[in-house]
XYZ file of C-alpha atoms in Angstrom:
414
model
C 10.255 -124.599 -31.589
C 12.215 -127.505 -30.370
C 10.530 -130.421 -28.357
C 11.621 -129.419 -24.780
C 10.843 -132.667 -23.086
C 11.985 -134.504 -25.766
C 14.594 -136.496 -23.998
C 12.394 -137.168 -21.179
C 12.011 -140.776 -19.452
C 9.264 -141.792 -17.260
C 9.757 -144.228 -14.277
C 7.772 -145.373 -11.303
C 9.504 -146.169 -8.174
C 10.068 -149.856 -8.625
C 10.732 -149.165 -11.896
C 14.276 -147.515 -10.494
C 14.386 -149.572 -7.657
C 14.660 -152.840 -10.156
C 16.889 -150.615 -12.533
C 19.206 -150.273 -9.285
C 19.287 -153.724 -8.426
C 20.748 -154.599 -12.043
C 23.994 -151.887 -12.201
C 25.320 -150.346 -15.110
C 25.745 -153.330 -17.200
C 25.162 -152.777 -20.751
C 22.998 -155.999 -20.959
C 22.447 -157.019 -17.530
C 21.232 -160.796 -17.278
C 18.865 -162.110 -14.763
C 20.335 -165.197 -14.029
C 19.853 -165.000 -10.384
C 16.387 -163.919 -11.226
C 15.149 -166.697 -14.050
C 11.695 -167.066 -15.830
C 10.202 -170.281 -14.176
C 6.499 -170.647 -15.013
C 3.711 -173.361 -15.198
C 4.257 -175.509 -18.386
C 2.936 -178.300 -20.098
C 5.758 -180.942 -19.959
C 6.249 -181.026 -23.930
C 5.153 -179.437 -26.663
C 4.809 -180.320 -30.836
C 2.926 -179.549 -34.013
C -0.265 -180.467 -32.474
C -0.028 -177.797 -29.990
C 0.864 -174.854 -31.813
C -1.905 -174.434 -34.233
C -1.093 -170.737 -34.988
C 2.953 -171.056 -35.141
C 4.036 -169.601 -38.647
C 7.676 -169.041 -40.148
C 9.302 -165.806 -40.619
C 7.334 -162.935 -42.671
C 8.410 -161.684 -45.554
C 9.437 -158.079 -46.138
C 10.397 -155.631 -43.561
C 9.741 -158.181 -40.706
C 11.987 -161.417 -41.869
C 13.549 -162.227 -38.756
C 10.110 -162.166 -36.588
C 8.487 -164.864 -35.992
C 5.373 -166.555 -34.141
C 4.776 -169.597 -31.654
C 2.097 -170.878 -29.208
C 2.669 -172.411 -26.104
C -0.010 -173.901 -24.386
C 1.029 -174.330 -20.180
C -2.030 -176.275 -19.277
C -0.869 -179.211 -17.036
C 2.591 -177.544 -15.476
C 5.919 -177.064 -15.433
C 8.883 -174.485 -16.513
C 8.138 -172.203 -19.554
C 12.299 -172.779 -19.522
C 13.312 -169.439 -20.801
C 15.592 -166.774 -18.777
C 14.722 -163.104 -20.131
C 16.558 -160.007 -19.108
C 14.031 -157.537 -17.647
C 14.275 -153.871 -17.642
C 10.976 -151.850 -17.309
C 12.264 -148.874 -19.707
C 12.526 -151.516 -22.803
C 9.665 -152.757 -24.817
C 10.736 -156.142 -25.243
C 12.016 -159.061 -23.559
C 15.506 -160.320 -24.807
C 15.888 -164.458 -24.072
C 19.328 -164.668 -22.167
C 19.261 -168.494 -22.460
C 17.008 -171.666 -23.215
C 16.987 -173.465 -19.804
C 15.031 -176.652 -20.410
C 10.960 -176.820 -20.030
C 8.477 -175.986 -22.847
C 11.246 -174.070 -24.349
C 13.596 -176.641 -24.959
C 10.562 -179.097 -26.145
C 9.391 -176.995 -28.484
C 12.786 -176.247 -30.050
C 13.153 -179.996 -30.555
C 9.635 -180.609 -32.110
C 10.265 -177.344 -34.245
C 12.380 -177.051 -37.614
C 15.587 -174.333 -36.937
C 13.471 -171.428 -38.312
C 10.992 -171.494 -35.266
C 13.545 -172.399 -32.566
C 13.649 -169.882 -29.839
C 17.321 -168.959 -29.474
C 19.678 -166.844 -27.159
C 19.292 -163.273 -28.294
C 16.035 -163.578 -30.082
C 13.573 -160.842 -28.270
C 9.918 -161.577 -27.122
C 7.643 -158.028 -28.780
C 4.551 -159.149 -28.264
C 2.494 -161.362 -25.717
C -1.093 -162.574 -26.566
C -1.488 -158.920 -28.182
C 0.319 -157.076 -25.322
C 3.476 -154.993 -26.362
C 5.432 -152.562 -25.781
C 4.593 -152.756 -21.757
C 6.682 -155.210 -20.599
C 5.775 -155.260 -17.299
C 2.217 -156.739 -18.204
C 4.045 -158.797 -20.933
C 5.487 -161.266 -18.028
C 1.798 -160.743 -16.239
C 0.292 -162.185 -18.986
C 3.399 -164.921 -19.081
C 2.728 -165.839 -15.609
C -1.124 -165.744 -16.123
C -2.127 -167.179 -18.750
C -2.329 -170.626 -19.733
C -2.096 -170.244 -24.089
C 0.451 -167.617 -24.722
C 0.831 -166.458 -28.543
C 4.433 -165.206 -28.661
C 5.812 -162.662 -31.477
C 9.779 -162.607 -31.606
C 12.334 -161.047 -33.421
C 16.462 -162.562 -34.438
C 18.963 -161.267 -32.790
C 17.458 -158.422 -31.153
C 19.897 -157.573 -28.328
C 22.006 -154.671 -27.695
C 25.213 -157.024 -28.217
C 23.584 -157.576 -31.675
C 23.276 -154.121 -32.700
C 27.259 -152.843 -32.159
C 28.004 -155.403 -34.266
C 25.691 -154.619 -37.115
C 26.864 -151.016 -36.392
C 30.619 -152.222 -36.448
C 30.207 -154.416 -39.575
C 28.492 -150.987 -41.189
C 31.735 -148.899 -40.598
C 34.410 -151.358 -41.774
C 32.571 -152.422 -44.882
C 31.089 -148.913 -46.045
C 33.875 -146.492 -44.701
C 30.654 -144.403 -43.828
C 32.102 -143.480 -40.121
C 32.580 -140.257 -40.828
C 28.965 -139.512 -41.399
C 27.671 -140.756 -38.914
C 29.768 -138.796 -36.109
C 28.111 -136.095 -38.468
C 24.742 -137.319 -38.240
C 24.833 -137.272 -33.894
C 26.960 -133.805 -33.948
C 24.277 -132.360 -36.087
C 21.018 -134.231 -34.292
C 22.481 -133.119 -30.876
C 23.922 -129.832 -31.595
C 21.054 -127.449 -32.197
C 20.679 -127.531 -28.484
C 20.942 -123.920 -27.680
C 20.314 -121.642 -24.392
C 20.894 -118.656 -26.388
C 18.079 -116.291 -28.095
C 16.905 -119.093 -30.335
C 15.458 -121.519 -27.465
C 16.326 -125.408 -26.508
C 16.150 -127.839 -29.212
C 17.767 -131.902 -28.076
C 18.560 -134.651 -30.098
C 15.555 -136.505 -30.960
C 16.633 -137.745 -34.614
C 13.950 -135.139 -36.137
C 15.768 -135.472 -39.305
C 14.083 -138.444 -40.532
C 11.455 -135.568 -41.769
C 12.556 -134.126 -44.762
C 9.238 -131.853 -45.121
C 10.724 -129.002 -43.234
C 12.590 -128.118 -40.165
C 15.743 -129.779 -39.880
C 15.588 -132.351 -42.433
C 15.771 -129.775 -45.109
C 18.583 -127.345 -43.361
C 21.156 -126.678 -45.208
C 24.098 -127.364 -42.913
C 22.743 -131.211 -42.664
C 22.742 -131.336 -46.511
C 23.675 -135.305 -47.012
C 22.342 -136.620 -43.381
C 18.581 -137.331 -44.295
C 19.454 -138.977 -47.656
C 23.229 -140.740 -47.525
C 23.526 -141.101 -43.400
C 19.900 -142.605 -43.383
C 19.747 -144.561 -45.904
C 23.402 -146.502 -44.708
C 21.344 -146.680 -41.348
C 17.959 -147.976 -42.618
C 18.925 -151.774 -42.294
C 19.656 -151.409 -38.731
C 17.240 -148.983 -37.977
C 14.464 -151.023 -39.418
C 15.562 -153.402 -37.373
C 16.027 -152.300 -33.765
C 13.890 -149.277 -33.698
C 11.924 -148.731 -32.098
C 11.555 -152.197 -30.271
C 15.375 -152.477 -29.071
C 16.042 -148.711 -29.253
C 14.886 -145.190 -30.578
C 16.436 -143.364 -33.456
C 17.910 -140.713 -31.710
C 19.735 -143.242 -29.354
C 21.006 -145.198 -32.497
C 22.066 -142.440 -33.775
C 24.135 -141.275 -30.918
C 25.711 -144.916 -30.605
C 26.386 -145.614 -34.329
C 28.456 -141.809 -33.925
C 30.206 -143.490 -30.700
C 30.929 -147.109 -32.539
C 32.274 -145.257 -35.623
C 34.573 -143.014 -33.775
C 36.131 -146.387 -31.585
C 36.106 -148.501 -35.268
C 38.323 -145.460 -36.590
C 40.579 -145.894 -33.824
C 39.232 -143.137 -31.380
C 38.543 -143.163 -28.141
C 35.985 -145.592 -26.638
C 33.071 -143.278 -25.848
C 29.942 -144.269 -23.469
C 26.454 -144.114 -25.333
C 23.575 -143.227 -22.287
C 20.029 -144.160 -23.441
C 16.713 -142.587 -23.227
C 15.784 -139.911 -25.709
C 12.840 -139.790 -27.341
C 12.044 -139.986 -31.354
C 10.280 -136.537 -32.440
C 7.043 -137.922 -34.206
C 7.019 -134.460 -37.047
C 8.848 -132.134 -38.510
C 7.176 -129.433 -36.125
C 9.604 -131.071 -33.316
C 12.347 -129.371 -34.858
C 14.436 -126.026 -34.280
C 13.105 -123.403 -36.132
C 16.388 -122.670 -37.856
C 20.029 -123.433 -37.647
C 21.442 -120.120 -37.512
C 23.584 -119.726 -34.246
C 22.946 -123.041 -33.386
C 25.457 -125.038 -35.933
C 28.706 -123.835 -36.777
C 29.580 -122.203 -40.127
C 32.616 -123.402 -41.885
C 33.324 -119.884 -42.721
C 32.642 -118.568 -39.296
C 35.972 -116.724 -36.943
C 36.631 -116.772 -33.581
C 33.196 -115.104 -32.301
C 31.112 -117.423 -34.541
C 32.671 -120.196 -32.886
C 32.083 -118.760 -29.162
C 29.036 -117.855 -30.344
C 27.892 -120.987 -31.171
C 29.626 -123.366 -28.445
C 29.260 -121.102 -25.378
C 25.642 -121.156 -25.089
C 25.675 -125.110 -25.088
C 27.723 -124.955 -21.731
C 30.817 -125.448 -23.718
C 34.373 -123.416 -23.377
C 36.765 -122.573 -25.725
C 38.910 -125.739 -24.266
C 35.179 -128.011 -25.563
C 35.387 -125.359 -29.032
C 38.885 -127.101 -29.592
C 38.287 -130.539 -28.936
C 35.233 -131.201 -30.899
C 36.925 -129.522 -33.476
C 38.748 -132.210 -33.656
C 36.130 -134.562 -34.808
C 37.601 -132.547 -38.175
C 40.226 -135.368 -38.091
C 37.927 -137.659 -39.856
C 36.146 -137.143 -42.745
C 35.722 -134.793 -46.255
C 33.604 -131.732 -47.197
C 31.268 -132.673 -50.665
C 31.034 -129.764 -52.935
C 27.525 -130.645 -53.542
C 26.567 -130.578 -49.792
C 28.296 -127.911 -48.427
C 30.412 -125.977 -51.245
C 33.700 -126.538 -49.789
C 35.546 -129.454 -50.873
C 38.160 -132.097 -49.921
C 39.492 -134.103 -46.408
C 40.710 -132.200 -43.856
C 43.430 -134.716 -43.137
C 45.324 -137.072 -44.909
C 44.261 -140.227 -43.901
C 40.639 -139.379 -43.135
C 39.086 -142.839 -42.100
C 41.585 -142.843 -39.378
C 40.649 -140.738 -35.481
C 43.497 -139.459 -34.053
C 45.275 -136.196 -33.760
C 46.272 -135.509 -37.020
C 44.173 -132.162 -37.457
C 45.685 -130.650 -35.545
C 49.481 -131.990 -36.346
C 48.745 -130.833 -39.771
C 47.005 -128.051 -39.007
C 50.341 -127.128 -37.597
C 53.061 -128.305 -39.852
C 51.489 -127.382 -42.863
C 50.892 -124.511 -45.326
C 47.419 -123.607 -46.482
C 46.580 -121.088 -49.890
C 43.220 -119.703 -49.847
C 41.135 -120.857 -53.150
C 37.577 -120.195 -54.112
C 35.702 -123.176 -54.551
C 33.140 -123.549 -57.883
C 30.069 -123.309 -55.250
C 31.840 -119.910 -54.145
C 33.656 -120.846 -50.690
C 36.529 -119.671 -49.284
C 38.921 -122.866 -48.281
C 42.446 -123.399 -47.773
C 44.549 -125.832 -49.187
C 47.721 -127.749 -48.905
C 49.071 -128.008 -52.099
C 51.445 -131.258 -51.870
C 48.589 -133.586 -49.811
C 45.310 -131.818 -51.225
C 44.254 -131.385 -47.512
C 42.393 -128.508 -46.884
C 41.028 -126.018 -43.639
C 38.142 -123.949 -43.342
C 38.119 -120.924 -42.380
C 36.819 -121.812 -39.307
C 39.663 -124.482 -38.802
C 42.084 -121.765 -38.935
C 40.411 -119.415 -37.044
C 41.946 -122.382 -33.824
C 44.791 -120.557 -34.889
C 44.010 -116.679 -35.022
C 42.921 -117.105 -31.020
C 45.690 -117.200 -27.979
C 42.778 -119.244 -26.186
C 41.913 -121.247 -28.677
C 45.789 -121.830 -29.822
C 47.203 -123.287 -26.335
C 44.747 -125.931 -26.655
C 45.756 -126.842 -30.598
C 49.319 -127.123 -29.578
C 48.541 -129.213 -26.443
C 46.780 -131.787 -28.587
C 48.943 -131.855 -31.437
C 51.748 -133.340 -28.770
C 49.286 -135.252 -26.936
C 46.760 -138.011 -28.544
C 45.730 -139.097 -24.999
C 45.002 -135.569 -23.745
C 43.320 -135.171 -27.341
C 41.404 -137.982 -26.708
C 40.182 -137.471 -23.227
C 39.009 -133.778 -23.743
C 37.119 -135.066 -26.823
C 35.511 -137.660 -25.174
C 34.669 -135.249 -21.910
C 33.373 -132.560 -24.508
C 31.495 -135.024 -26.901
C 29.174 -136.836 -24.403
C 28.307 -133.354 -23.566
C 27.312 -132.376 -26.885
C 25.476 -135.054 -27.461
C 23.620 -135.318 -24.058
C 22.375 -131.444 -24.300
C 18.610 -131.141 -23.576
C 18.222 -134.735 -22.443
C 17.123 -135.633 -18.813
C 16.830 -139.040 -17.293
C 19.867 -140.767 -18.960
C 20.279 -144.272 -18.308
C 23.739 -146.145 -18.360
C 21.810 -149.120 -20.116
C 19.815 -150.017 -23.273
């Protein structure tokens, strides 16, 4: 069965009464709050016996140092602090040990803004008793990582979309990791990125036929990266879906962080029948899917929507060919064209039943159409056809529900 808890986060008291104190900024600095601790006044070769240069391999951009505070001072580094990470992003080289040693130090082993601290003198992952151990100890043996910061992340995630086109996919990827949430006879089930598990469960569904092979592998760069230091998978996941979808012009979509990475394939659903829509389903496939994730018909419509970007691959799902014409591009255009045009039913080689628009090539589902076959479902097509910004907003509303199903203990901040 599906991890229940999965989406859980733990947090003391002043845990949330620090998290308070910070807001809802998506990086929050501490600048009112800097790192100021006992250093020796400088710092060179001859006291950093165990310093070395990036690894190779996987860990490239990490990288190792040794300060030695032994006669006072200011360690000279600002960090930004927030209990539910596990490392310790630099927010700015202030002067003190830091700034000595990044002058006695070729560029490779310079501590720089947005570089993250992962380990301290063998402590990580607790960053709590990371600064303990910062304030306590005179040697300190830090491990860091490049560019490690939430800032750093979009970016890579922003660079991925506009070079690879793979945007698409990756709405795919969060749809399909959140939506097997389910209150209906099959149980729970939450997005905790179980797919990486190809063994069984959902990794080998059919309906996510392309996500553990194509959607991972354009991830595994940043994933390698920033998980599970910076963030989990499942939370990538859901903020690569929310990048792509403002890249292809869409609406601007908060990402809220805390689920938690399954560790097996046994964290999955057991199956994804009435859990993940069919593209052949009707009108009560679609209710029956939607309704028991706390969605309406209104919800049924709008993420339908998400249709506006994107292709079916024969070889993944036996239908084939985009659903709009210019399918790179979010906007309302499914349902314009759902409206305008003409669709003849054809029988794909795999055995489907599509439609298709002869002049453009576009094509519906039979589950597209069925927006049509439905008074309730209808009203809302027509609505959204007219009106992007309505479009928009009901996606957006409808979306962060989807993909917040079975989680507790959201945060507004990496």
């Amino acid at each position: 069965m599906g991890n229940t808890a999965c989406c859980a986060s733990t947090k003391d008291e002043a845990a949330a009464s620090q998290a308070a104190m910070r807001g809802d900024e998506a990086v929050p600095a501490l600048g009112d709050a800097p790192l100021a601790f006992s250093a020796a006044p400088g710092c060179g070769p001859s006291a950093d016996p165990g310093a070395t240069g990036p690894a190779e391999g996987p860990a490239a951009n990490t990288y190792r140092i040794v300060l030695d505070k032994g006669s006072g001072g200011k360690l000279g580094l600002d960090v930004d602090y927030m209990p539910e990470r596990t490392v310790l992003p630099i927010m700015a080289v202030t002067g003190g040990l830091a700034e000595a040693w990044n002058k006695a130090h070729s560029e490779e082993l310079q501590l720089r803004k947005g570089d993250s601290i992962l380990e301290v003198n063998g402590k990580r992952g607790d960053v709590a008793e990371m600064l303990e151990r910062c304030k306590n100890e005179q040697v300190l043996e830090l491990t860091l990582r490049r560019a490690l910061t939430y800032g750093h992340l979009v970016k890579e995630l922003e660079e991925l979309v506009k070079s690879k086109g793979c945007g698409p996919i990756l709405v795919r990827l969060s749809w399909h990791d959140a939506g097997v949430f389910s209150t209906g006879e099959e149980g729970s089930g939450c997005p905790n990125a179980v797919m990486r598990f190809t063994d069984k469960g959902e990794g080998a569904f059919p309906a996510n036929a392309g996500l553990p092979t194509v959607a991972l592998a354009l991830l595994a760069p940043i994933s390698q990266k920033f998980c599970p230091e910076l963030i989990s998978n499942a939370d990538l996941w859901a903020l690569a879906a929310n990048v792509a979808i403002r890249v292809m012009g869409g609406p601007d979509i908060p990402t809220h962080f805390g689920r938690v990475d399954a560790t097996s394939s046994s964290e999955s659903v057991e199956a994804q029948a009435g859990r993940l829509p069919e593209g052949d389903g009707g009108v009560a496939h679609l209710r029956g899917v939607f309704h028991p994730k706390g969605l309406n018909d209104k919800a049924i419509v709008a993420l339908s929507g998400a249709h506006t970007v994107g292709r079916c691959h024969l070889e993944r799902s036996g239908f084939d060919g985009p659903w709009t014409e210019e399918p790179l591009r979010f906007d309302n255009s499914y349902f314009k064209e759902m409206l305008a045009k003409t669709y003849a039913p054809e029988t794909t080689s795999k055995g489907r039943l599509q439609h298709r628009h002869a002049g453009s090539g576009t094509i519906m589902l039979p589950a597209d159409l069925a927006l049509l076959q439905d008074p309730a479902f209808k009203k809302h097509v027509d609505l959204y056809a007219a009106d992007q910004s309505l479009f928009f907003a009901d996606f957006a509303d409808s979306w962060v529900r989807l993909q917040e199903n079975g989680c507790t203990n959201l945060r507004n901040i990496l």
